[in-house]
PDB file of C-alpha atoms in Angstrom:
ATOM      1  CA  MET A 419       0.143  -0.110   0.055  1.00 45.00           C
ATOM      2  CA  ALA A 420       1.193   3.277  -1.239  1.00 75.00           C
ATOM      3  CA  GLY A 421      -0.379   5.602   1.836  1.00 77.00           C
ATOM      4  CA  ILE A 422       0.536   8.678   3.745  1.00 80.00           C
ATOM      5  CA  PRO A 423       3.639   9.347   5.455  1.00 83.00           C
ATOM      6  CA  PRO A 424       3.509   7.041   8.957  1.00 88.00           C
ATOM      7  CA  ALA A 425       2.469   8.509  12.005  1.00 90.00           C
ATOM      8  CA  GLU A 426       6.291   8.615  14.393  1.00 94.00           C
ATOM      9  CA  VAL A 427       4.122   9.187  17.734  1.00 95.00           C
ATOM     10  CA  HIS A 428       0.900   7.820  19.194  1.00 95.00           C
ATOM     11  CA  ILE A 429      -1.687  10.732  19.536  1.00 96.00           C
ATOM     12  CA  ASP A 430      -4.931   9.822  21.255  1.00 97.00           C
ATOM     13  CA  ALA A 431      -7.702  12.002  22.916  1.00 97.00           C
ATOM     14  CA  THR A 432      -6.409  11.023  26.210  1.00 97.00           C
ATOM     15  CA  LEU A 433      -3.070  12.729  25.636  1.00 97.00           C
ATOM     16  CA  VAL A 434      -5.100  15.664  24.231  1.00 98.00           C
ATOM     17  CA  ARG A 435      -7.110  16.139  27.218  1.00 97.00           C
ATOM     18  CA  ARG A 436      -4.058  15.964  29.314  1.00 97.00           C
ATOM     19  CA  LEU A 437      -2.607  18.593  27.364  1.00 98.00           C
ATOM     20  CA  LEU A 438      -5.081  21.183  27.582  1.00 98.00           C
ATOM     21  CA  ALA A 439      -6.150  20.333  31.588  1.00 97.00           C
ATOM     22  CA  ARG A 440      -2.015  21.234  32.447  1.00 97.00           C
ATOM     23  CA  GLN A 441      -1.572  24.062  29.589  1.00 98.00           C
ATOM     24  CA  CYS A 442      -4.808  25.847  28.922  1.00 98.00           C
ATOM     25  CA  PRO A 443      -7.645  24.563  31.442  1.00 97.00           C
ATOM     26  CA  HIS A 444      -9.696  27.300  30.287  1.00 97.00           C
ATOM     27  CA  LEU A 445     -10.077  25.793  26.960  1.00 97.00           C
ATOM     28  CA  ALA A 446     -10.506  22.256  27.681  1.00 95.00           C
ATOM     29  CA  ASP A 447     -13.815  20.357  27.570  1.00 93.00           C
ATOM     30  CA  GLU A 448     -14.794  16.760  28.186  1.00 90.00           C
ATOM     31  CA  HIS A 449     -15.396  16.211  24.648  1.00 96.00           C
ATOM     32  CA  VAL A 450     -12.527  15.192  22.762  1.00 97.00           C
ATOM     33  CA  GLU A 451     -12.915  13.246  19.974  1.00 97.00           C
ATOM     34  CA  SER A 452     -10.929  12.463  16.626  1.00 96.00           C
ATOM     35  CA  PHE A 453     -11.985  14.909  13.764  1.00 95.00           C
ATOM     36  CA  ALA A 454      -9.531  14.156  11.091  1.00 90.00           C
ATOM     37  CA  HIS A 455      -6.432  12.613   9.904  1.00 84.00           C
ATOM     38  CA  GLY A 456      -4.232  14.238   7.630  1.00 84.00           C
ATOM     39  CA  TRP A 457      -0.720  13.869   6.096  1.00 83.00           C
ATOM     40  CA  ASP A 458       1.044  16.252   8.640  1.00 90.00           C
ATOM     41  CA  ASN A 459      -1.428  16.303  11.331  1.00 94.00           C
ATOM     42  CA  GLU A 460      -4.097  14.760  13.654  1.00 95.00           C
ATOM     43  CA  ILE A 461      -6.664  16.928  14.530  1.00 96.00           C
ATOM     44  CA  PHE A 462      -9.528  16.382  17.592  1.00 98.00           C
ATOM     45  CA  ALA A 463     -12.455  18.239  18.096  1.00 98.00           C
ATOM     46  CA  VAL A 464     -12.945  19.715  21.697  1.00 98.00           C
ATOM     47  CA  GLY A 465     -16.251  20.623  22.398  1.00 96.00           C
ATOM     48  CA  PRO A 466     -18.486  22.477  19.344  1.00 95.00           C
ATOM     49  CA  SER A 467     -15.809  25.143  18.405  1.00 97.00           C
ATOM     50  CA  LEU A 468     -12.308  24.262  18.752  1.00 98.00           C
ATOM     51  CA  LEU A 469      -9.550  21.822  17.483  1.00 98.00           C
ATOM     52  CA  VAL A 470      -6.511  20.985  18.124  1.00 98.00           C
ATOM     53  CA  ARG A 471      -3.762  20.012  15.509  1.00 97.00           C
ATOM     54  CA  MET A 472      -1.194  17.821  16.690  1.00 97.00           C
ATOM     55  CA  PRO A 473       1.941  17.164  14.146  1.00 96.00           C
ATOM     56  CA  ARG A 474       2.558  13.282  13.574  1.00 95.00           C
ATOM     57  CA  ARG A 475       5.850  13.292  12.509  1.00 94.00           C
ATOM     58  CA  GLN A 476       9.041  15.377  13.004  1.00 94.00           C
ATOM     59  CA  ALA A 477       9.307  16.585   9.273  1.00 89.00           C
ATOM     60  CA  SER A 478       5.871  18.796   9.977  1.00 90.00           C
ATOM     61  CA  ALA A 479       6.400  19.706  13.479  1.00 92.00           C
ATOM     62  CA  GLY A 480       7.490  23.205  12.327  1.00 91.00           C
ATOM     63  CA  LEU A 481       4.719  23.680  10.511  1.00 93.00           C
ATOM     64  CA  ILE A 482       2.849  24.344  13.246  1.00 94.00           C
ATOM     65  CA  ASP A 483       5.235  27.087  14.141  1.00 94.00           C
ATOM     66  CA  ASN A 484       4.418  28.438  10.626  1.00 95.00           C
ATOM     67  CA  GLU A 485       1.151  28.984  11.102  1.00 96.00           C
ATOM     68  CA  VAL A 486       1.686  30.650  14.620  1.00 96.00           C
ATOM     69  CA  LEU A 487       3.978  32.968  13.492  1.00 95.00           C
ATOM     70  CA  THR A 488       2.066  34.127   9.935  1.00 97.00           C
ATOM     71  CA  LEU A 489      -1.703  33.736  10.364  1.00 98.00           C
ATOM     72  CA  PRO A 490      -2.133  36.533  12.955  1.00 97.00           C
ATOM     73  CA  ARG A 491      -0.651  39.001  10.202  1.00 96.00           C
ATOM     74  CA  LEU A 492      -2.378  37.480   7.173  1.00 98.00           C
ATOM     75  CA  ALA A 493      -6.023  36.945   8.543  1.00 98.00           C
ATOM     76  CA  PRO A 494      -6.951  40.789   8.351  1.00 97.00           C
ATOM     77  CA  ARG A 495      -6.170  41.210   5.033  1.00 96.00           C
ATOM     78  CA  LEU A 496      -8.013  37.617   3.703  1.00 98.00           C
ATOM     79  CA  PRO A 497     -11.744  37.868   2.615  1.00 98.00           C
ATOM     80  CA  VAL A 498     -13.022  34.634   4.442  1.00 97.00           C
ATOM     81  CA  PRO A 499     -11.792  33.307   7.853  1.00 97.00           C
ATOM     82  CA  VAL A 500      -8.978  31.396   8.520  1.00 98.00           C
ATOM     83  CA  PRO A 501      -7.805  29.372  11.741  1.00 97.00           C
ATOM     84  CA  VAL A 502      -5.675  31.633  13.401  1.00 98.00           C
ATOM     85  CA  PRO A 503      -4.467  29.806  16.667  1.00 98.00           C
ATOM     86  CA  VAL A 504      -5.751  30.681  19.852  1.00 98.00           C
ATOM     87  CA  PHE A 505      -3.218  28.929  21.910  1.00 98.00           C
ATOM     88  CA  ALA A 506       0.178  27.506  20.939  1.00 98.00           C
ATOM     89  CA  GLY A 507       1.085  24.570  23.075  1.00 98.00           C
ATOM     90  CA  ARG A 508       4.247  23.203  23.919  1.00 97.00           C
ATOM     91  CA  PRO A 509       5.894  19.950  24.346  1.00 97.00           C
ATOM     92  CA  GLN A 510       4.925  17.782  27.650  1.00 97.00           C
ATOM     93  CA  HIS A 511       3.935  14.063  28.395  1.00 96.00           C
ATOM     94  CA  GLY A 512       5.546  12.712  26.326  1.00 96.00           C
ATOM     95  CA  TYR A 513       4.497  14.496  23.103  1.00 97.00           C
ATOM     96  CA  PRO A 514       7.730  16.084  21.741  1.00 97.00           C
ATOM     97  CA  TRP A 515       6.310  18.861  19.614  1.00 97.00           C
ATOM     98  CA  SER A 516       4.580  22.468  19.609  1.00 97.00           C
ATOM     99  CA  TRP A 517       0.504  22.093  18.885  1.00 98.00           C
ATOM    100  CA  THR A 518      -1.992  24.357  18.610  1.00 98.00           C
ATOM    101  CA  VAL A 519      -5.753  25.327  19.802  1.00 98.00           C
ATOM    102  CA  VAL A 520      -7.722  26.852  16.470  1.00 98.00           C
ATOM    103  CA  PRO A 521     -11.318  27.737  15.850  1.00 98.00           C
ATOM    104  CA  ARG A 522     -13.483  25.553  14.178  1.00 97.00           C
ATOM    105  CA  LEU A 523     -14.808  27.054  11.371  1.00 97.00           C
ATOM    106  CA  PRO A 524     -18.147  26.961   9.544  1.00 94.00           C
ATOM    107  CA  GLY A 525     -18.497  25.033   6.427  1.00 96.00           C
ATOM    108  CA  HIS A 526     -17.799  21.324   4.526  1.00 96.00           C
ATOM    109  CA  ARG A 527     -15.010  20.052   2.989  1.00 97.00           C
ATOM    110  CA  ALA A 528     -14.633  21.029  -1.019  1.00 98.00           C
ATOM    111  CA  ALA A 529     -13.432  17.744  -1.368  1.00 97.00           C
ATOM    112  CA  ASP A 530     -16.822  16.289   0.068  1.00 96.00           C
ATOM    113  CA  ALA A 531     -18.397  18.155  -2.603  1.00 96.00           C
ATOM    114  CA  PRO A 532     -19.074  16.668  -6.700  1.00 95.00           C
ATOM    115  CA  ALA A 533     -16.458  18.767  -8.808  1.00 94.00           C
ATOM    116  CA  PRO A 534     -19.689  20.674 -10.683  1.00 94.00           C
ATOM    117  CA  ALA A 535     -20.729  21.741  -7.274  1.00 95.00           C
ATOM    118  CA  ARG A 536     -17.683  23.398  -6.590  1.00 97.00           C
ATOM    119  CA  GLY A 537     -18.058  25.966  -9.384  1.00 96.00           C
ATOM    120  CA  ALA A 538     -20.069  28.150  -6.654  1.00 97.00           C
ATOM    121  CA  THR A 539     -16.666  28.980  -4.873  1.00 98.00           C
ATOM    122  CA  VAL A 540     -14.830  30.088  -8.141  1.00 98.00           C
ATOM    123  CA  ASP A 541     -15.305  34.063  -7.240  1.00 98.00           C
ATOM    124  CA  GLY A 542     -14.744  33.863  -3.800  1.00 98.00           C
ATOM    125  CA  LEU A 543     -11.569  31.517  -3.879  1.00 98.00           C
ATOM    126  CA  ALA A 544     -10.281  33.623  -6.593  1.00 98.00           C
ATOM    127  CA  ALA A 545     -10.609  36.881  -4.081  1.00 98.00           C
ATOM    128  CA  PHE A 546      -9.010  35.055  -1.430  1.00 98.00           C
ATOM    129  CA  LEU A 547      -5.938  34.205  -3.717  1.00 98.00           C
ATOM    130  CA  VAL A 548      -5.597  37.695  -5.222  1.00 98.00           C
ATOM    131  CA  ALA A 549      -5.586  39.069  -1.627  1.00 98.00           C
ATOM    132  CA  LEU A 550      -3.229  36.737  -0.199  1.00 98.00           C
ATOM    133  CA  HIS A 551      -0.840  37.046  -2.943  1.00 98.00           C
ATOM    134  CA  THR A 552       0.767  40.242  -2.158  1.00 97.00           C
ATOM    135  CA  ALA A 553       4.643  40.800  -1.471  1.00 97.00           C
ATOM    136  CA  ALA A 554       5.735  38.789   1.219  1.00 98.00           C
ATOM    137  CA  ASP A 555       7.578  39.473   4.523  1.00 96.00           C
ATOM    138  CA  ALA A 556      11.166  39.352   4.462  1.00 95.00           C
ATOM    139  CA  ASP A 557      10.571  36.516   7.724  1.00 95.00           C
ATOM    140  CA  ALA A 558       7.986  34.730   5.759  1.00 97.00           C
ATOM    141  CA  PRO A 559       8.726  30.935   6.269  1.00 95.00           C
ATOM    142  CA  ALA A 560      11.006  29.022   3.626  1.00 92.00           C
ATOM    143  CA  ASN A 561       9.594  26.041   1.931  1.00 94.00           C
ATOM    144  CA  PRO A 562      11.689  23.975  -0.270  1.00 94.00           C
ATOM    145  CA  PHE A 563       8.770  22.122  -1.738  1.00 94.00           C
ATOM    146  CA  ARG A 564       6.017  24.996  -2.732  1.00 96.00           C
ATOM    147  CA  GLY A 565       6.234  28.463  -4.516  1.00 97.00           C
ATOM    148  CA  VAL A 566      10.028  27.189  -5.808  1.00 97.00           C
ATOM    149  CA  PRO A 567      10.905  27.261  -9.583  1.00 96.00           C
ATOM    150  CA  LEU A 568       9.782  23.869 -11.590  1.00 96.00           C
ATOM    151  CA  ALA A 569      13.544  23.239 -12.086  1.00 95.00           C
ATOM    152  CA  ALA A 570      13.589  22.298  -8.145  1.00 95.00           C
ATOM    153  CA  ARG A 571      10.999  19.567  -8.629  1.00 96.00           C
ATOM    154  CA  ARG A 572      12.587  17.906 -11.907  1.00 96.00           C
ATOM    155  CA  GLU A 573      14.345  15.215 -10.115  1.00 96.00           C
ATOM    156  CA  SER A 574      11.748  14.245  -7.653  1.00 96.00           C
ATOM    157  CA  TRP A 575       8.775  14.486  -9.899  1.00 97.00           C
ATOM    158  CA  GLU A 576       9.602  13.587 -13.328  1.00 98.00           C
ATOM    159  CA  PRO A 577       9.864   9.806 -12.303  1.00 97.00           C
ATOM    160  CA  ARG A 578       6.688   9.943 -10.904  1.00 97.00           C
ATOM    161  CA  ILE A 579       4.782  11.895 -13.807  1.00 97.00           C
ATOM    162  CA  ARG A 580       6.103   9.208 -16.135  1.00 97.00           C
ATOM    163  CA  ALA A 581       4.887   6.208 -13.901  1.00 97.00           C
ATOM    164  CA  VAL A 582       1.688   7.963 -13.092  1.00 97.00           C
ATOM    165  CA  ALA A 583       0.874   9.814 -16.210  1.00 96.00           C
ATOM    166  CA  GLY A 584       3.154   8.438 -18.960  1.00 96.00           C
ATOM    167  CA  ALA A 585       5.846   9.780 -21.298  1.00 96.00           C
ATOM    168  CA  ASP A 586       3.331  12.184 -23.101  1.00 95.00           C
ATOM    169  CA  ALA A 587       2.180  13.815 -19.963  1.00 95.00           C
ATOM    170  CA  LEU A 588       5.995  14.017 -18.922  1.00 96.00           C
ATOM    171  CA  ALA A 589       6.805  15.677 -22.163  1.00 95.00           C
ATOM    172  CA  ALA A 590       4.007  18.338 -21.663  1.00 95.00           C
ATOM    173  CA  TRP A 591       5.266  19.139 -18.170  1.00 96.00           C
ATOM    174  CA  GLN A 592       8.959  19.395 -19.541  1.00 95.00           C
ATOM    175  CA  ARG A 593       7.693  21.852 -21.816  1.00 94.00           C
ATOM    176  CA  ALA A 594       5.889  23.648 -19.278  1.00 95.00           C
ATOM    177  CA  ALA A 595       8.475  23.605 -16.771  1.00 95.00           C
ATOM    178  CA  GLU A 596      10.450  26.015 -19.562  1.00 95.00           C
ATOM    179  CA  ALA A 597       8.021  28.902 -19.219  1.00 95.00           C
ATOM    180  CA  PRO A 598       9.129  31.959 -17.964  1.00 96.00           C
ATOM    181  CA  ALA A 599       9.611  32.315 -14.255  1.00 95.00           C
ATOM    182  CA  TRP A 600       8.033  34.687 -11.622  1.00 96.00           C
ATOM    183  CA  PRO A 601       8.980  38.193 -12.393  1.00 95.00           C
ATOM    184  CA  HIS A 602       8.113  39.794  -9.176  1.00 96.00           C
ATOM    185  CA  ARG A 603       9.097  39.647  -5.716  1.00 96.00           C
ATOM    186  CA  PRO A 604       7.935  36.487  -4.111  1.00 98.00           C
ATOM    187  CA  VAL A 605       4.046  36.763  -2.648  1.00 98.00           C
ATOM    188  CA  TRP A 606       2.634  35.176   0.325  1.00 98.00           C
ATOM    189  CA  LEU A 607       1.692  31.455  -0.501  1.00 98.00           C
ATOM    190  CA  HIS A 608      -0.809  29.345   1.454  1.00 98.00           C
ATOM    191  CA  GLY A 609       1.354  26.283  -0.118  1.00 97.00           C
ATOM    192  CA  ASP A 610      -1.417  23.792  -0.144  1.00 97.00           C
ATOM    193  CA  VAL A 611      -4.654  24.980  -1.957  1.00 98.00           C
ATOM    194  CA  HIS A 612      -6.470  21.541  -2.736  1.00 98.00           C
ATOM    195  CA  PRO A 613     -10.407  20.691  -2.101  1.00 98.00           C
ATOM    196  CA  LEU A 614      -9.289  19.321   1.548  1.00 96.00           C
ATOM    197  CA  ASN A 615      -8.304  22.582   2.481  1.00 97.00           C
ATOM    198  CA  VAL A 616     -11.208  24.719   0.879  1.00 98.00           C
ATOM    199  CA  LEU A 617     -14.469  24.918   3.095  1.00 98.00           C
ATOM    200  CA  LEU A 618     -17.591  25.819   1.264  1.00 98.00           C
ATOM    201  CA  HIS A 619     -21.197  26.990   2.885  1.00 97.00           C
ATOM    202  CA  ALA A 620     -24.244  25.148   2.126  1.00 95.00           C
ATOM    203  CA  ASP A 621     -25.052  26.931  -1.095  1.00 95.00           C
ATOM    204  CA  GLY A 622     -21.106  26.250  -2.244  1.00 95.00           C
ATOM    205  CA  GLY A 623     -19.814  29.697  -1.718  1.00 97.00           C
ATOM    206  CA  LEU A 624     -16.378  29.988  -0.231  1.00 98.00           C
ATOM    207  CA  ALA A 625     -16.700  29.762   3.705  1.00 98.00           C
ATOM    208  CA  GLY A 626     -13.015  29.580   4.547  1.00 98.00           C
ATOM    209  CA  VAL A 627      -9.656  28.161   4.059  1.00 98.00           C
ATOM    210  CA  ILE A 628      -7.568  25.809   6.612  1.00 97.00           C
ATOM    211  CA  ASP A 629      -4.299  24.286   6.911  1.00 96.00           C
ATOM    212  CA  PHE A 630      -1.769  26.932   6.385  1.00 97.00           C
ATOM    213  CA  GLY A 631       1.037  24.736   7.358  1.00 94.00           C
ATOM    214  CA  ASP A 632       2.953  25.374   3.947  1.00 96.00           C
ATOM    215  CA  VAL A 633       2.737  29.033   4.422  1.00 98.00           C
ATOM    216  CA  CYS A 634       5.244  30.493   2.933  1.00 98.00           C
ATOM    217  CA  ALA A 635       6.562  33.187   0.177  1.00 98.00           C
ATOM    218  CA  GLY A 636       7.541  32.651  -3.824  1.00 98.00           C
ATOM    219  CA  ASP A 637       5.843  32.184  -7.200  1.00 98.00           C
ATOM    220  CA  PRO A 638       2.218  31.995  -6.930  1.00 98.00           C
ATOM    221  CA  ALA A 639       1.860  29.014  -9.687  1.00 98.00           C
ATOM    222  CA  SER A 640       1.950  26.559  -6.629  1.00 98.00           C
ATOM    223  CA  ASP A 641      -1.172  27.630  -5.408  1.00 98.00           C
ATOM    224  CA  LEU A 642      -2.839  28.571  -8.692  1.00 98.00           C
ATOM    225  CA  ALA A 643      -2.576  24.510  -9.325  1.00 98.00           C
ATOM    226  CA  VAL A 644      -5.951  24.375  -7.429  1.00 98.00           C
ATOM    227  CA  ALA A 645      -7.629  25.423 -10.853  1.00 98.00           C
ATOM    228  CA  TRP A 646      -7.106  22.055 -11.958  1.00 98.00           C
ATOM    229  CA  LEU A 647      -7.325  20.168  -8.544  1.00 98.00           C
ATOM    230  CA  MET A 648     -10.601  21.685  -7.823  1.00 98.00           C
ATOM    231  CA  PHE A 649     -12.511  22.696 -10.783  1.00 98.00           C
ATOM    232  CA  ASP A 650     -13.710  21.191 -13.909  1.00 97.00           C
ATOM    233  CA  ALA A 651     -12.728  23.168 -17.101  1.00 96.00           C
ATOM    234  CA  GLY A 652     -15.942  25.430 -17.346  1.00 96.00           C
ATOM    235  CA  ALA A 653     -15.119  26.509 -13.832  1.00 97.00           C
ATOM    236  CA  ARG A 654     -11.244  26.444 -14.104  1.00 97.00           C
ATOM    237  CA  ALA A 655     -12.100  29.079 -17.045  1.00 96.00           C
ATOM    238  CA  ARG A 656     -14.080  31.401 -14.951  1.00 97.00           C
ATOM    239  CA  PHE A 657     -11.707  30.667 -12.035  1.00 97.00           C
ATOM    240  CA  GLN A 658      -8.492  32.085 -14.223  1.00 96.00           C
ATOM    241  CA  ALA A 659     -10.869  35.032 -15.521  1.00 96.00           C
ATOM    242  CA  ALA A 660     -11.447  36.101 -12.508  1.00 97.00           C
ATOM    243  CA  CYS A 661      -7.865  36.083 -10.878  1.00 97.00           C
ATOM    244  CA  SER A 662      -6.602  37.802 -14.001  1.00 93.00           C
ATOM    245  CA  LEU A 663      -9.108  40.704 -13.632  1.00 94.00           C
ATOM    246  CA  SER A 664      -6.922  41.434 -10.596  1.00 93.00           C
ATOM    247  CA  GLY A 665      -4.000  42.241 -12.953  1.00 94.00           C
ATOM    248  CA  ALA A 666      -1.574  40.439 -10.341  1.00 93.00           C
ATOM    249  CA  TYR A 667      -0.928  37.550 -12.961  1.00 96.00           C
ATOM    250  CA  ASP A 668       0.694  36.888 -16.250  1.00 93.00           C
ATOM    251  CA  GLU A 669      -0.017  34.094 -18.789  1.00 92.00           C
ATOM    252  CA  ALA A 670       3.014  32.207 -17.838  1.00 95.00           C
ATOM    253  CA  VAL A 671       1.929  31.600 -14.242  1.00 97.00           C
ATOM    254  CA  TRP A 672      -0.979  29.589 -15.646  1.00 96.00           C
ATOM    255  CA  THR A 673       1.706  27.123 -17.497  1.00 96.00           C
ATOM    256  CA  ARG A 674       3.542  26.754 -14.552  1.00 97.00           C
ATOM    257  CA  ALA A 675       0.267  26.236 -12.442  1.00 97.00           C
ATOM    258  CA  TRP A 676      -0.555  23.534 -14.867  1.00 97.00           C
ATOM    259  CA  ALA A 677       2.562  22.067 -14.292  1.00 97.00           C
ATOM    260  CA  TRP A 678       2.163  21.859 -10.494  1.00 98.00           C
ATOM    261  CA  ALA A 679      -1.257  20.676 -10.745  1.00 98.00           C
ATOM    262  CA  LEU A 680       0.144  17.564 -12.750  1.00 97.00           C
ATOM    263  CA  GLY A 681       2.955  16.929 -10.200  1.00 97.00           C
ATOM    264  CA  LEU A 682       1.010  17.499  -7.299  1.00 97.00           C
ATOM    265  CA  ALA A 683      -1.808  15.429  -8.851  1.00 97.00           C
ATOM    266  CA  CYS A 684       0.870  12.510  -9.552  1.00 97.00           C
ATOM    267  CA  VAL A 685       2.494  12.674  -6.031  1.00 95.00           C
ATOM    268  CA  PHE A 686      -0.802  12.635  -4.626  1.00 95.00           C
ATOM    269  CA  SER A 687      -1.800   9.464  -6.378  1.00 95.00           C
ATOM    270  CA  GLN A 688       1.281   7.459  -5.401  1.00 94.00           C
ATOM    271  CA  ALA A 689       0.520   8.284  -1.514  1.00 89.00           C
ATOM    272  CA  SER A 690      -2.948   8.117  -0.950  1.00 86.00           C
ATOM    273  CA  ASP A 691      -4.195   4.570  -0.819  1.00 83.00           C
ATOM    274  CA  ASP A 692      -5.274   5.094   2.914  1.00 83.00           C
ATOM    275  CA  MET A 693      -6.899   8.634   2.405  1.00 88.00           C
ATOM    276  CA  PRO A 694      -9.643   8.064  -0.099  1.00 92.00           C
ATOM    277  CA  ALA A 695     -10.376  11.738  -0.377  1.00 94.00           C
ATOM    278  CA  LEU A 696      -6.976  12.474  -1.444  1.00 94.00           C
ATOM    279  CA  ALA A 697      -7.183   9.829  -4.107  1.00 94.00           C
ATOM    280  CA  ALA A 698     -10.032  11.563  -5.218  1.00 96.00           C
ATOM    281  CA  ILE A 699      -8.471  14.851  -5.796  1.00 97.00           C
ATOM    282  CA  ALA A 700      -5.304  12.732  -7.487  1.00 97.00           C
ATOM    283  CA  ARG A 701      -7.636  11.404  -9.898  1.00 97.00           C
ATOM    284  CA  HIS A 702      -9.441  14.998 -10.788  1.00 98.00           C
ATOM    285  CA  GLY A 703      -6.117  16.670 -10.944  1.00 98.00           C
ATOM    286  CA  LEU A 704      -5.021  13.763 -13.339  1.00 97.00           C
ATOM    287  CA  ALA A 705      -8.329  13.940 -15.469  1.00 97.00           C
ATOM    288  CA  GLU A 706      -8.208  17.810 -15.645  1.00 97.00           C
ATOM    289  CA  THR A 707      -4.258  18.396 -16.458  1.00 97.00           C
ATOM    290  CA  LEU A 708      -4.470  15.706 -19.182  1.00 96.00           C
ATOM    291  CA  ALA A 709      -7.837  16.586 -20.654  1.00 95.00           C
ATOM    292  CA  ASP A 710      -6.542  20.432 -21.150  1.00 87.00           C
ATOM    293  CA  PRO A 711      -6.249  21.062 -24.471  1.00 65.00           C
ATOM    294  CA  ALA A 712      -3.403  23.267 -24.329  1.00 64.00           C
ATOM    295  CA  GLY A 713      -1.597  20.655 -22.300  1.00 55.00           C
ATOM    296  CA  GLY A 714      -0.382  23.472 -19.943  1.00 53.00           C
ATOM    297  CA  ILE A 715       1.135  25.740 -23.033  1.00 54.00           C
ATOM    298  CA  ARG A 716      -0.594  28.895 -23.670  1.00 49.00           C
TER     299      ARG A 716
END
């Protein structure tokens, strides 16, 4: 089985209760239960309105610190709610890393809605990304996996693309990877925009965006890959048009975004046997990138 990275520590509701009782008793609640199981974190619901985020492996431990550093300054400029931590916990009771308590935002995951229904969030998601993609502060976290030039992804992604999508797709990705680089200052990036991290209202509109662990600065193309990971062709065209109205992006950014989408879809495809929602995102992303008549070249 090719699953998500394995957990390196045991985390359960009992541990969460102990940490809350010792470090932030004012936020503790008798009702603690597993809420979500992710690539980097285990999430526990604490009462009706809070979540505890706990890294499950060393490689993701620092991502919690990134959220604590950046979300308080980013949230005021964004048009929808984001999970600004209300408490930052420390290692204790055998748990080795920092952890956070965050608000439980309303809405349901876009991953749980069929692709055609996600079209209602086009304008909201475009507005969110345009608002986020502004010149980053000098202390923005570094991230070797997001926002970097596509050349930095060649060694790890080309074998995956060939294995998952085939030689023709790899050739198209290699052409797209030659697109002109982002010509401006690095901008703030969410770093992991896909349907598991986008929340929708009942009417399909954007309710919030979660999981900022990969927040960083760089080329916005890696965030704009969501155009293929989330939308069908019609909604994607509207999303690209809505983004482009801002004047913040040039044509080459969409070529690079297509390449990011194909690469991410192949990575997800090879590491999601135990995470059906992520596997579905991989299938959708592959279908949409490979069906793109321009092959990412515009």
